[in-house]
Amino acid sequence: QVQLVESGGGLVQAGGSLRLSCAASGRTFSSYTMGWFRQAPGKEREFVAAISWIDGSTYYAGSLKGRFTISRDNAKNTLYLQMNSLKVEDTAVYYCAASSSSFTSAVSYSSEYDYWGQGTQVTVSS
């Protein structure tokens, strides 16, 4: 079992930055893929970014690459999402997720993930 706890969300003006964190605990997950998803009101949950816990390979949603950066600190068992140049349309609940599957192109599918955090709200004002 893996427990995931997100933090770092909040209210920010358009053009600003936020860094989300996801603290993982429980079962050793050195072979896991980790990801960030988000869900805006009235919309489907969408993929943001994923990272291999083994070698740090990353994969991004095309529309977000360049503004968002996913990273991890293996020693701290913590996943991060640096979000820059935030837009009003980035407003959503952001979720951290862990997958026991290897890092493949399927990491953008929420069905690939076994564990989810409770989410953290990010609100971008105009």
Short mmCIF file of C-alpha atoms in Angstrom, two decimals:
data_model
loop_
_atom_site.label_atom_id
_atom_site.label_comp_id
_atom_site.label_asym_id
_atom_site.label_seq_id
_atom_site.Cartn_x
_atom_site.Cartn_y
_atom_site.Cartn_z
CA GLN A 1 0.00 0.00 0.00
CA VAL A 2 1.21 3.47 -0.86
CA GLN A 3 -0.06 6.67 0.72
CA LEU A 4 0.20 9.92 -1.21
CA VAL A 5 -0.32 13.37 0.27
CA GLU A 6 -0.28 16.48 -1.91
CA SER A 7 0.46 19.99 -0.72
CA GLY A 8 1.36 23.38 -2.12
CA GLY A 9 -1.87 24.35 -3.80
CA GLY A 10 -3.46 27.74 -3.33
CA LEU A 11 -4.57 30.96 -4.95
CA VAL A 12 -2.23 32.69 -7.38
CA GLN A 13 -2.56 35.42 -9.97
CA ALA A 14 -2.24 34.66 -13.65
CA GLY A 15 1.41 34.64 -14.65
CA GLY A 16 2.52 33.46 -11.23
CA SER A 17 4.08 30.20 -10.10
CA LEU A 18 3.35 27.41 -7.66
CA ARG A 19 5.18 24.25 -6.69
CA LEU A 20 3.15 21.24 -5.69
CA SER A 21 4.58 18.46 -3.58
CA CYS A 22 3.47 14.88 -3.11
CA ALA A 23 4.84 12.98 -0.13
CA ALA A 24 4.77 9.22 -0.55
CA SER A 25 4.89 6.67 2.23
CA GLY A 26 4.19 3.02 2.80
CA ARG A 27 5.39 0.28 0.55
CA THR A 28 8.73 0.79 -1.20
CA PHE A 29 7.99 2.06 -4.66
CA SER A 30 11.37 2.44 -6.29
CA SER A 31 10.03 0.73 -9.38
CA TYR A 32 7.01 2.96 -9.69
CA THR A 33 6.01 5.55 -12.19
CA MET A 34 4.62 8.71 -10.64
CA GLY A 35 2.26 11.16 -12.24
CA TRP A 36 0.24 14.34 -11.86
CA PHE A 37 -3.32 14.70 -13.09
CA ARG A 38 -5.80 17.51 -12.73
CA GLN A 39 -9.55 17.94 -12.81
CA ALA A 40 -11.34 21.20 -13.40
CA PRO A 41 -15.00 21.68 -12.41
CA GLY A 42 -17.29 19.94 -14.86
CA LYS A 43 -14.42 18.38 -16.78
CA GLU A 44 -12.76 15.00 -17.03
CA ARG A 45 -9.57 14.27 -15.13
CA GLU A 46 -6.65 14.97 -17.43
CA PHE A 47 -3.02 13.95 -17.52
CA VAL A 48 -0.41 16.57 -16.67
CA ALA A 49 2.98 14.85 -16.41
CA ALA A 50 4.70 11.63 -15.36
CA ILE A 51 8.16 10.59 -14.24
CA SER A 52 10.05 7.34 -13.86
CA TRP A 53 11.16 6.84 -10.28
CA ILE A 54 14.13 4.83 -11.54
CA ASP A 55 15.82 7.03 -14.08
CA GLY A 56 13.88 10.28 -14.02
CA SER A 57 12.49 10.00 -17.54
CA THR A 58 9.60 12.40 -18.00
CA TYR A 59 6.54 12.75 -20.16
CA TYR A 60 4.22 15.74 -20.41
CA ALA A 61 0.87 16.63 -21.79
CA GLY A 62 1.77 18.48 -24.96
CA SER A 63 -0.09 21.64 -24.07
CA LEU A 64 1.72 21.99 -20.74
CA LYS A 65 5.28 21.18 -21.70
CA GLY A 66 7.49 24.20 -21.20
CA ARG A 67 5.42 25.69 -18.39
CA PHE A 68 5.23 22.71 -16.02
CA THR A 69 8.16 20.63 -14.75
CA ILE A 70 7.87 17.32 -12.91
CA SER A 71 10.67 16.12 -10.69
CA ARG A 72 11.31 13.77 -7.79
CA ASP A 73 13.53 13.46 -4.78
CA ASN A 74 14.13 9.77 -4.18
CA ALA A 75 15.73 10.32 -0.79
CA LYS A 76 12.70 12.23 0.45
CA ASN A 77 10.15 10.04 -1.36
CA THR A 78 8.64 13.23 -2.71
CA LEU A 79 7.27 14.17 -6.10
CA TYR A 80 7.09 17.77 -7.30
CA LEU A 81 5.30 19.78 -9.95
CA GLN A 82 6.69 23.22 -10.68
CA MET A 83 4.09 25.31 -12.46
CA ASN A 84 5.11 28.59 -14.09
CA SER A 85 3.28 31.21 -16.14
CA LEU A 86 0.01 29.99 -14.71
CA LYS A 87 -3.19 30.69 -16.59
CA VAL A 88 -6.79 30.91 -15.41
CA GLU A 89 -7.48 27.67 -17.27
CA ASP A 90 -4.95 25.87 -15.06
CA THR A 91 -7.44 26.14 -12.21
CA ALA A 92 -8.21 22.61 -11.04
CA VAL A 93 -7.71 20.06 -8.32
CA TYR A 94 -4.31 18.49 -8.86
CA TYR A 95 -3.78 14.84 -8.00
CA CYS A 96 -0.62 12.85 -7.44
CA ALA A 97 -0.69 9.21 -8.51
CA ALA A 98 1.59 6.17 -8.33
CA SER A 99 1.77 3.26 -10.73
CA SER A 100 3.44 -0.13 -10.32
CA SER A 101 3.83 -0.30 -14.09
CA SER A 102 7.00 0.55 -15.89
CA PHE A 103 7.38 3.90 -17.59
CA THR A 104 5.80 3.67 -21.02
CA SER A 105 3.68 5.87 -23.24
CA ALA A 106 0.65 4.55 -21.34
CA VAL A 107 1.57 6.69 -18.34
CA SER A 108 -0.85 9.35 -19.55
CA TYR A 109 -3.82 7.07 -18.81
CA SER A 110 -5.30 7.33 -15.33
CA SER A 111 -6.16 3.63 -15.46
CA GLU A 112 -2.43 2.86 -15.27
CA TYR A 113 -2.23 4.21 -11.72
CA ASP A 114 -2.87 2.19 -8.60
CA TYR A 115 -2.73 4.83 -5.88
CA TRP A 116 -4.03 8.39 -5.69
CA GLY A 117 -3.68 11.31 -3.33
CA GLN A 118 -6.61 13.35 -2.09
CA GLY A 119 -5.81 16.29 -4.34
CA THR A 120 -4.83 19.90 -3.79
CA GLN A 121 -6.74 22.89 -5.15
CA VAL A 122 -4.98 25.32 -7.46
CA THR A 123 -6.88 28.49 -8.29
CA VAL A 124 -5.50 31.01 -10.78
CA SER A 125 -7.15 34.42 -10.78
CA SER A 126 -7.15 36.91 -13.65
#
